[in-house]
């Protein structure tokens, strides 16, 4: 977690986790964050994912990804998009070059992709 100025969830310093390429594996990232919180005795306030987030909602979105077929995987984002699961942390992402471009094109200037994201 990186420390910045601003009020965090505990009224103190805001703690921000920064992740590289997500590749649609939100469940694994959130599990690692919970583990870090328990180990360090902290509360992470925000997650920022930088590049290759892969907000893939369904199988059709895989057809719009610019990656070799062997790398086209549904990942876990679809569970958050459908409402089956809610992101446990406010999450921001910056798309990379391996995205489901059809969905992100709908959010040309950014926006909410699902609850808490």
PDB file of N, CA and C in Angstrom, residues 52-117:
ATOM      1  N   UNK A  52      -4.164  -3.187 -18.869  1.00  0.00           N
ATOM      2  CA  UNK A  52      -4.720  -4.520 -19.121  1.00  0.00           C
ATOM      3  C   UNK A  52      -5.661  -4.975 -18.011  1.00  0.00           C
ATOM      4  N   UNK A  53      -6.666  -4.172 -17.744  1.00  0.00           N
ATOM      5  CA  UNK A  53      -7.673  -4.492 -16.730  1.00  0.00           C
ATOM      6  C   UNK A  53      -8.545  -5.654 -17.201  1.00  0.00           C
ATOM      7  N   UNK A  54      -8.952  -5.628 -18.445  1.00  0.00           N
ATOM      8  CA  UNK A  54      -9.782  -6.643 -19.094  1.00  0.00           C
ATOM      9  C   UNK A  54     -11.157  -6.766 -18.455  1.00  0.00           C
ATOM     10  N   UNK A  55     -11.948  -5.717 -18.618  1.00  0.00           N
ATOM     11  CA  UNK A  55     -13.337  -5.695 -18.165  1.00  0.00           C
ATOM     12  C   UNK A  55     -14.180  -6.498 -19.157  1.00  0.00           C
ATOM     13  N   UNK A  56     -14.077  -7.803 -19.074  1.00  0.00           N
ATOM     14  CA  UNK A  56     -14.776  -8.716 -19.986  1.00  0.00           C
ATOM     15  C   UNK A  56     -16.081  -9.146 -19.324  1.00  0.00           C
ATOM     16  N   UNK A  57     -17.194  -8.730 -19.912  1.00  0.00           N
ATOM     17  CA  UNK A  57     -18.513  -8.995 -19.333  1.00  0.00           C
ATOM     18  C   UNK A  57     -19.051 -10.367 -19.676  1.00  0.00           C
ATOM     19  N   UNK A  58     -18.686 -10.876 -20.857  1.00  0.00           N
ATOM     20  CA  UNK A  58     -19.253 -12.135 -21.352  1.00  0.00           C
ATOM     21  C   UNK A  58     -18.370 -12.678 -22.470  1.00  0.00           C
ATOM     22  N   UNK A  59     -18.744 -13.816 -22.975  1.00  0.00           N
ATOM     23  CA  UNK A  59     -17.960 -14.483 -24.025  1.00  0.00           C
ATOM     24  C   UNK A  59     -17.843 -13.598 -25.276  1.00  0.00           C
ATOM     25  N   UNK A  60     -18.905 -12.866 -25.611  1.00  0.00           N
ATOM     26  CA  UNK A  60     -18.877 -12.010 -26.801  1.00  0.00           C
ATOM     27  C   UNK A  60     -17.781 -10.946 -26.709  1.00  0.00           C
ATOM     28  N   UNK A  61     -17.530 -10.433 -25.500  1.00  0.00           N
ATOM     29  CA  UNK A  61     -16.485  -9.425 -25.326  1.00  0.00           C
ATOM     30  C   UNK A  61     -15.102  -9.967 -25.679  1.00  0.00           C
ATOM     31  N   UNK A  62     -14.912 -11.261 -25.526  1.00  0.00           N
ATOM     32  CA  UNK A  62     -13.609 -11.854 -25.856  1.00  0.00           C
ATOM     33  C   UNK A  62     -13.258 -11.655 -27.328  1.00  0.00           C
ATOM     34  N   UNK A  63     -14.272 -11.615 -28.174  1.00  0.00           N
ATOM     35  CA  UNK A  63     -14.046 -11.428 -29.609  1.00  0.00           C
ATOM     36  C   UNK A  63     -13.520 -10.032 -29.932  1.00  0.00           C
ATOM     37  N   UNK A  64     -13.689  -9.096 -29.012  1.00  0.00           N
ATOM     38  CA  UNK A  64     -13.257  -7.710 -29.246  1.00  0.00           C
ATOM     39  C   UNK A  64     -11.912  -7.400 -28.613  1.00  0.00           C
ATOM     40  N   UNK A  65     -11.269  -8.418 -28.050  1.00  0.00           N
ATOM     41  CA  UNK A  65      -9.962  -8.212 -27.429  1.00  0.00           C
ATOM     42  C   UNK A  65      -8.852  -8.442 -28.440  1.00  0.00           C
ATOM     43  N   UNK A  66      -7.867  -7.583 -28.412  1.00  0.00           N
ATOM     44  CA  UNK A  66      -6.742  -7.686 -29.325  1.00  0.00           C
ATOM     45  C   UNK A  66      -5.618  -8.488 -28.658  1.00  0.00           C
ATOM     46  N   UNK A  67      -5.858  -9.790 -28.531  1.00  0.00           N
ATOM     47  CA  UNK A  67      -4.859 -10.713 -27.969  1.00  0.00           C
ATOM     48  C   UNK A  67      -4.952 -12.020 -28.743  1.00  0.00           C
ATOM     49  N   UNK A  68      -3.882 -12.805 -28.758  1.00  0.00           N
ATOM     50  CA  UNK A  68      -3.980 -14.127 -29.389  1.00  0.00           C
ATOM     51  C   UNK A  68      -5.065 -14.959 -28.694  1.00  0.00           C
ATOM     52  N   UNK A  69      -5.733 -15.814 -29.432  1.00  0.00           N
ATOM     53  CA  UNK A  69      -6.832 -16.615 -28.899  1.00  0.00           C
ATOM     54  C   UNK A  69      -6.467 -17.384 -27.640  1.00  0.00           C
ATOM     55  N   UNK A  70      -5.239 -17.855 -27.538  1.00  0.00           N
ATOM     56  CA  UNK A  70      -4.859 -18.650 -26.363  1.00  0.00           C
ATOM     57  C   UNK A  70      -4.893 -17.831 -25.068  1.00  0.00           C
ATOM     58  N   UNK A  71      -4.920 -16.492 -25.168  1.00  0.00           N
ATOM     59  CA  UNK A  71      -4.966 -15.635 -23.981  1.00  0.00           C
ATOM     60  C   UNK A  71      -6.362 -15.092 -23.684  1.00  0.00           C
ATOM     61  N   UNK A  72      -7.340 -15.456 -24.494  1.00  0.00           N
ATOM     62  CA  UNK A  72      -8.701 -14.962 -24.287  1.00  0.00           C
ATOM     63  C   UNK A  72      -9.375 -15.794 -23.194  1.00  0.00           C
ATOM     64  N   UNK A  73      -9.516 -15.180 -22.024  1.00  0.00           N
ATOM     65  CA  UNK A  73     -10.146 -15.843 -20.886  1.00  0.00           C
ATOM     66  C   UNK A  73     -11.183 -14.910 -20.278  1.00  0.00           C
ATOM     67  N   UNK A  74     -12.251 -15.486 -19.766  1.00  0.00           N
ATOM     68  CA  UNK A  74     -13.331 -14.691 -19.199  1.00  0.00           C
ATOM     69  C   UNK A  74     -12.907 -13.959 -17.930  1.00  0.00           C
ATOM     70  N   UNK A  75     -12.041 -14.532 -17.134  1.00  0.00           N
ATOM     71  CA  UNK A  75     -11.615 -13.888 -15.899  1.00  0.00           C
ATOM     72  C   UNK A  75     -12.758 -13.806 -14.900  1.00  0.00           C
ATOM     73  N   UNK A  76     -12.645 -12.910 -13.929  1.00  0.00           N
ATOM     74  CA  UNK A  76     -13.669 -12.819 -12.886  1.00  0.00           C
ATOM     75  C   UNK A  76     -14.452 -11.512 -12.912  1.00  0.00           C
ATOM     76  N   UNK A  77     -14.115 -10.578 -13.799  1.00  0.00           N
ATOM     77  CA  UNK A  77     -14.831  -9.303 -13.859  1.00  0.00           C
ATOM     78  C   UNK A  77     -16.326  -9.494 -14.064  1.00  0.00           C
ATOM     79  N   UNK A  78     -16.726 -10.481 -14.852  1.00  0.00           N
ATOM     80  CA  UNK A  78     -18.145 -10.689 -15.168  1.00  0.00           C
ATOM     81  C   UNK A  78     -18.999 -10.853 -13.912  1.00  0.00           C
ATOM     82  N   UNK A  79     -18.432 -11.401 -12.846  1.00  0.00           N
ATOM     83  CA  UNK A  79     -19.186 -11.571 -11.591  1.00  0.00           C
ATOM     84  C   UNK A  79     -19.504 -10.219 -10.943  1.00  0.00           C
ATOM     85  N   UNK A  80     -18.586  -9.277 -11.090  1.00  0.00           N
ATOM     86  CA  UNK A  80     -18.791  -7.934 -10.533  1.00  0.00           C
ATOM     87  C   UNK A  80     -19.759  -7.145 -11.418  1.00  0.00           C
ATOM     88  N   UNK A  81     -19.613  -7.303 -12.716  1.00  0.00           N
ATOM     89  CA  UNK A  81     -20.482  -6.612 -13.665  1.00  0.00           C
ATOM     90  C   UNK A  81     -21.937  -7.053 -13.506  1.00  0.00           C
ATOM     91  N   UNK A  82     -22.154  -8.352 -13.309  1.00  0.00           N
ATOM     92  CA  UNK A  82     -23.517  -8.892 -13.206  1.00  0.00           C
ATOM     93  C   UNK A  82     -24.165  -8.604 -11.858  1.00  0.00           C
ATOM     94  N   UNK A  83     -23.367  -8.196 -10.884  1.00  0.00           N
ATOM     95  CA  UNK A  83     -23.903  -7.946  -9.550  1.00  0.00           C
ATOM     96  C   UNK A  83     -23.837  -9.162  -8.646  1.00  0.00           C
ATOM     97  N   UNK A  84     -23.328 -10.275  -9.171  1.00  0.00           N
ATOM     98  CA  UNK A  84     -23.170 -11.490  -8.354  1.00  0.00           C
ATOM     99  C   UNK A  84     -22.242 -11.218  -7.170  1.00  0.00           C
ATOM    100  N   UNK A  85     -21.232 -10.391  -7.399  1.00  0.00           N
ATOM    101  CA  UNK A  85     -20.255 -10.018  -6.379  1.00  0.00           C
ATOM    102  C   UNK A  85     -20.060  -8.507  -6.445  1.00  0.00           C
ATOM    103  N   UNK A  86     -19.739  -7.906  -5.323  1.00  0.00           N
ATOM    104  CA  UNK A  86     -19.458  -6.472  -5.279  1.00  0.00           C
ATOM    105  C   UNK A  86     -17.996  -6.265  -4.925  1.00  0.00           C
ATOM    106  N   UNK A  87     -17.350  -5.348  -5.601  1.00  0.00           N
ATOM    107  CA  UNK A  87     -15.945  -5.052  -5.316  1.00  0.00           C
ATOM    108  C   UNK A  87     -15.813  -4.591  -3.864  1.00  0.00           C
ATOM    109  N   UNK A  88     -14.928  -5.218  -3.088  1.00  0.00           N
ATOM    110  CA  UNK A  88     -14.788  -4.871  -1.674  1.00  0.00           C
ATOM    111  C   UNK A  88     -14.027  -3.577  -1.425  1.00  0.00           C
ATOM    112  N   UNK A  89     -13.417  -3.038  -2.464  1.00  0.00           N
ATOM    113  CA  UNK A  89     -12.652  -1.794  -2.368  1.00  0.00           C
ATOM    114  C   UNK A  89     -13.050  -0.901  -3.535  1.00  0.00           C
ATOM    115  N   UNK A  90     -13.131   0.407  -3.332  1.00  0.00           N
ATOM    116  CA  UNK A  90     -13.280   1.284  -4.494  1.00  0.00           C
ATOM    117  C   UNK A  90     -12.087   1.033  -5.422  1.00  0.00           C
ATOM    118  N   UNK A  91     -12.365   0.822  -6.692  1.00  0.00           N
ATOM    119  CA  UNK A  91     -11.325   0.426  -7.638  1.00  0.00           C
ATOM    120  C   UNK A  91     -11.358   1.329  -8.863  1.00  0.00           C
ATOM    121  N   UNK A  92     -10.205   1.886  -9.199  1.00  0.00           N
ATOM    122  CA  UNK A  92     -10.029   2.668 -10.421  1.00  0.00           C
ATOM    123  C   UNK A  92      -9.126   1.868 -11.348  1.00  0.00           C
ATOM    124  N   UNK A  93      -9.342   1.992 -12.649  1.00  0.00           N
ATOM    125  CA  UNK A  93      -8.407   1.334 -13.564  1.00  0.00           C
ATOM    126  C   UNK A  93      -8.134   2.193 -14.774  1.00  0.00           C
ATOM    127  N   UNK A  94      -6.965   1.973 -15.325  1.00  0.00           N
ATOM    128  CA  UNK A  94      -6.532   2.592 -16.566  1.00  0.00           C
ATOM    129  C   UNK A  94      -6.366   1.446 -17.544  1.00  0.00           C
ATOM    130  N   UNK A  95      -7.129   1.472 -18.616  1.00  0.00           N
ATOM    131  CA  UNK A  95      -7.079   0.383 -19.582  1.00  0.00           C
ATOM    132  C   UNK A  95      -5.730   0.297 -20.285  1.00  0.00           C
ATOM    133  N   UNK A  96      -5.436  -0.884 -20.761  1.00  0.00           N
ATOM    134  CA  UNK A  96      -4.196  -1.115 -21.493  1.00  0.00           C
ATOM    135  C   UNK A  96      -4.486  -1.440 -22.948  1.00  0.00           C
ATOM    136  N   UNK A  97      -3.571  -2.132 -23.581  1.00  0.00           N
ATOM    137  CA  UNK A  97      -3.736  -2.456 -24.997  1.00  0.00           C
ATOM    138  C   UNK A  97      -4.434  -3.802 -25.213  1.00  0.00           C
ATOM    139  N   UNK A  98      -4.777  -4.513 -24.143  1.00  0.00           N
ATOM    140  CA  UNK A  98      -5.480  -5.796 -24.258  1.00  0.00           C
ATOM    141  C   UNK A  98      -6.818  -5.707 -23.534  1.00  0.00           C
ATOM    142  N   UNK A  99      -7.714  -4.909 -24.055  1.00  0.00           N
ATOM    143  CA  UNK A  99      -9.012  -4.680 -23.427  1.00  0.00           C
ATOM    144  C   UNK A  99     -10.142  -5.143 -24.341  1.00  0.00           C
ATOM    145  N   UNK A 100     -11.324  -5.327 -23.749  1.00  0.00           N
ATOM    146  CA  UNK A 100     -12.542  -5.556 -24.533  1.00  0.00           C
ATOM    147  C   UNK A 100     -12.974  -4.171 -25.025  1.00  0.00           C
ATOM    148  N   UNK A 101     -12.438  -3.766 -26.149  1.00  0.00           N
ATOM    149  CA  UNK A 101     -12.591  -2.387 -26.618  1.00  0.00           C
ATOM    150  C   UNK A 101     -14.043  -1.999 -26.867  1.00  0.00           C
ATOM    151  N   UNK A 102     -14.900  -2.963 -27.199  1.00  0.00           N
ATOM    152  CA  UNK A 102     -16.307  -2.634 -27.444  1.00  0.00           C
ATOM    153  C   UNK A 102     -16.958  -2.046 -26.191  1.00  0.00           C
ATOM    154  N   UNK A 103     -16.667  -2.597 -25.024  1.00  0.00           N
ATOM    155  CA  UNK A 103     -17.274  -2.105 -23.784  1.00  0.00           C
ATOM    156  C   UNK A 103     -16.677  -0.762 -23.386  1.00  0.00           C
ATOM    157  N   UNK A 104     -15.370  -0.651 -23.424  1.00  0.00           N
ATOM    158  CA  UNK A 104     -14.747   0.604 -23.012  1.00  0.00           C
ATOM    159  C   UNK A 104     -15.068   1.736 -23.980  1.00  0.00           C
ATOM    160  N   UNK A 105     -15.352   1.413 -25.234  1.00  0.00           N
ATOM    161  CA  UNK A 105     -15.761   2.445 -26.193  1.00  0.00           C
ATOM    162  C   UNK A 105     -17.082   3.072 -25.761  1.00  0.00           C
ATOM    163  N   UNK A 106     -17.946   2.286 -25.115  1.00  0.00           N
ATOM    164  CA  UNK A 106     -19.212   2.812 -24.604  1.00  0.00           C
ATOM    165  C   UNK A 106     -18.975   3.845 -23.500  1.00  0.00           C
ATOM    166  N   UNK A 107     -17.812   3.770 -22.868  1.00  0.00           N
ATOM    167  CA  UNK A 107     -17.446   4.688 -21.778  1.00  0.00           C
ATOM    168  C   UNK A 107     -16.260   5.543 -22.228  1.00  0.00           C
ATOM    169  N   UNK A 108     -16.413   6.165 -23.377  1.00  0.00           N
ATOM    170  CA  UNK A 108     -15.310   6.870 -24.037  1.00  0.00           C
ATOM    171  C   UNK A 108     -14.567   7.850 -23.124  1.00  0.00           C
ATOM    172  N   UNK A 109     -15.303   8.553 -22.283  1.00  0.00           N
ATOM    173  CA  UNK A 109     -14.679   9.544 -21.385  1.00  0.00           C
ATOM    174  C   UNK A 109     -14.536   8.999 -19.960  1.00  0.00           C
ATOM    175  N   UNK A 110     -14.630   7.694 -19.800  1.00  0.00           N
ATOM    176  CA  UNK A 110     -14.548   7.086 -18.479  1.00  0.00           C
ATOM    177  C   UNK A 110     -15.927   6.930 -17.885  1.00  0.00           C
ATOM    178  N   UNK A 111     -15.972   6.355 -16.716  1.00  0.00           N
ATOM    179  CA  UNK A 111     -17.266   6.166 -16.054  1.00  0.00           C
ATOM    180  C   UNK A 111     -17.250   4.963 -15.157  1.00  0.00           C
ATOM    181  N   UNK A 112     -18.406   4.576 -14.724  1.00  0.00           N
ATOM    182  CA  UNK A 112     -18.572   3.447 -13.820  1.00  0.00           C
ATOM    183  C   UNK A 112     -18.830   2.200 -14.664  1.00  0.00           C
ATOM    184  N   UNK A 113     -17.998   1.155 -14.467  1.00  0.00           N
ATOM    185  CA  UNK A 113     -18.194  -0.090 -15.219  1.00  0.00           C
ATOM    186  C   UNK A 113     -19.086  -1.052 -14.458  1.00  0.00           C
ATOM    187  N   UNK A 114     -19.132  -0.933 -13.141  1.00  0.00           N
ATOM    188  CA  UNK A 114     -20.036  -1.685 -12.273  1.00  0.00           C
ATOM    189  C   UNK A 114     -19.897  -1.116 -10.864  1.00  0.00           C
ATOM    190  N   UNK A 115     -20.664  -1.606  -9.922  1.00  0.00           N
ATOM    191  CA  UNK A 115     -20.653  -1.067  -8.561  1.00  0.00           C
ATOM    192  C   UNK A 115     -19.240  -1.073  -7.978  1.00  0.00           C
ATOM    193  N   UNK A 116     -18.820   0.060  -7.478  1.00  0.00           N
ATOM    194  CA  UNK A 116     -17.524   0.263  -6.798  1.00  0.00           C
ATOM    195  C   UNK A 116     -16.324   0.227  -7.741  1.00  0.00           C
ATOM    196  N   UNK A 117     -16.553   0.210  -9.055  1.00  0.00           N
ATOM    197  CA  UNK A 117     -15.465   0.206 -10.027  1.00  0.00           C
ATOM    198  C   UNK A 117     -15.681   1.336 -11.032  1.00  0.00           C
TER     199      UNK A 117
END
